[in-house]
């Protein structure tokens, strides 16, 4: 039923009613409930409420308002049982006529040239891969990235020293002078990196995947200013590459110098912590599957050894080093632990719901997003942690109006605010701790930002990556593609975490010593907090 949590507002008289018979609230009470996100305002649903309440006049009035506001689905209106009582009213036929006229207008608008997919995704940019694209194709690809960024990128205010036109002219001769598609791809990567945004990227064509994205069966990370091996496949362990060993050189170049020269300039990152993750974790050992890597390593006792290891394809590496999307267990002290390592699907919230009977009996809950690189925003778990509806998220995007620009008028933005309500009779009122890291990114940051806005528990760990939003993807010649961030996500009060990261309540950094001992520094800190009286 649409009637629950439904508010009807008379714009002219400011008289209000909501979905409890004969109930009314003052303007101040209404303002408070709106601030808390307690009501869903909808002209169409308001019409349904009045129709069910027997007030046909107001129901028809709000249907007219809904049509004025853009509602244009006659099938929905005809089949909606909530509106059945209006079918014999004399104004019903006029309403149907109005909405059908709107549908016709909308259909014509949908067919306009700028709403056709082929207008934006022209076949002319979908040229085949070649080892070295033509100069025309290279310039076309650069030009398209420049154009899409200029009109759609939402975070130019975070890079005030970057002028997209200046950048275009700077890289125009550079891309012309590239000698291969691989070199061209890297040049676009370098240009893209200047925008300093984790959701604005250049993607290699499938023909180059194993030339640029292949990595060995180990993971590295920058810990206390040292590059350590954090994970090692059994095959690598047998070769002597142990967790906790320090990487000193790569291909005979000191590891930090190697990263500074060959990795960091090509990474798109919104914050220093995200750049460090990309430079020393994700991309440090990336390259061609055909080229082995020579490493100089130092073990726990200070002994130095050399290792030459091979890279493997992304798919093979994912199979051998990938983690489960969700991990759930009960920790000592009857603490529920839920690690959600991806929001690519809603598996995390499904596991939470499945395990909720057990979680509800535990003494506390730890949610771990430290290795969650994002996906699609999923706030369902947070509904179990609140008593009242609350706002959790705000966003905006740019709006471009060609005539406004011709008239010398300013452009604007469009945005909205999102809220959540509690799950009835399933409140988890016990302590909750959220673990985050610099690898907490995108949709995982949406979750963390919402959790922070609820003031529902402590956040422990490191500042998050500081990048989320809605990328716009598009094709470049030669099978390359790109994306540009079009949406700025914010805390519900409008303050920013993009370009900054979500700050933990308690900053806890992993240590070299703990990693070598197999101790999870941040998880132990969370358990320590829960043991406090």
JSON list of C-alpha atoms in Angstrom, two decimals, residues 25 34 70 73 117 137 162 174 196 204 242 249 274 281 287 301 359 376 413 450 455-456 473-474 531:
[
{"chain": "A", "resi": 25, "resn": "UNK", "atom": "CA", "xyz": [0.17, 18.12, 12.04]},
{"chain": "A", "resi": 34, "resn": "UNK", "atom": "CA", "xyz": [10.63, 16.35, 6.45]},
{"chain": "A", "resi": 70, "resn": "UNK", "atom": "CA", "xyz": [5.40, 15.30, -15.43]},
{"chain": "A", "resi": 73, "resn": "UNK", "atom": "CA", "xyz": [1.60, 6.89, -17.57]},
{"chain": "A", "resi": 117, "resn": "UNK", "atom": "CA", "xyz": [21.73, 6.38, -28.48]},
{"chain": "A", "resi": 137, "resn": "UNK", "atom": "CA", "xyz": [42.05, 8.29, -34.51]},
{"chain": "A", "resi": 162, "resn": "UNK", "atom": "CA", "xyz": [43.55, 22.30, -13.96]},
{"chain": "A", "resi": 174, "resn": "UNK", "atom": "CA", "xyz": [52.00, 14.28, -27.26]},
{"chain": "A", "resi": 196, "resn": "UNK", "atom": "CA", "xyz": [42.74, 13.53, -9.90]},
{"chain": "A", "resi": 204, "resn": "UNK", "atom": "CA", "xyz": [42.64, -0.39, -22.25]},
{"chain": "A", "resi": 242, "resn": "UNK", "atom": "CA", "xyz": [56.47, -14.70, 2.38]},
{"chain": "A", "resi": 249, "resn": "UNK", "atom": "CA", "xyz": [63.72, -2.90, -5.67]},
{"chain": "A", "resi": 274, "resn": "UNK", "atom": "CA", "xyz": [43.94, 6.54, -2.76]},
{"chain": "A", "resi": 281, "resn": "UNK", "atom": "CA", "xyz": [49.03, -2.05, -4.20]},
{"chain": "A", "resi": 287, "resn": "UNK", "atom": "CA", "xyz": [52.47, -4.93, -16.75]},
{"chain": "A", "resi": 301, "resn": "UNK", "atom": "CA", "xyz": [65.79, -11.00, 9.96]},
{"chain": "A", "resi": 359, "resn": "UNK", "atom": "CA", "xyz": [23.37, -11.29, 14.85]},
{"chain": "A", "resi": 376, "resn": "UNK", "atom": "CA", "xyz": [26.16, -0.21, -6.31]},
{"chain": "A", "resi": 413, "resn": "UNK", "atom": "CA", "xyz": [22.71, 21.73, -10.90]},
{"chain": "A", "resi": 450, "resn": "UNK", "atom": "CA", "xyz": [25.63, 7.12, 5.60]},
{"chain": "A", "resi": 455, "resn": "UNK", "atom": "CA", "xyz": [25.99, 8.58, 14.57]},
{"chain": "A", "resi": 456, "resn": "UNK", "atom": "CA", "xyz": [25.24, 4.93, 15.20]},
{"chain": "A", "resi": 473, "resn": "UNK", "atom": "CA", "xyz": [31.24, 5.59, -19.96]},
{"chain": "A", "resi": 474, "resn": "UNK", "atom": "CA", "xyz": [32.01, 6.13, -23.64]},
{"chain": "A", "resi": 531, "resn": "UNK", "atom": "CA", "xyz": [35.58, -4.57, 25.71]}
]
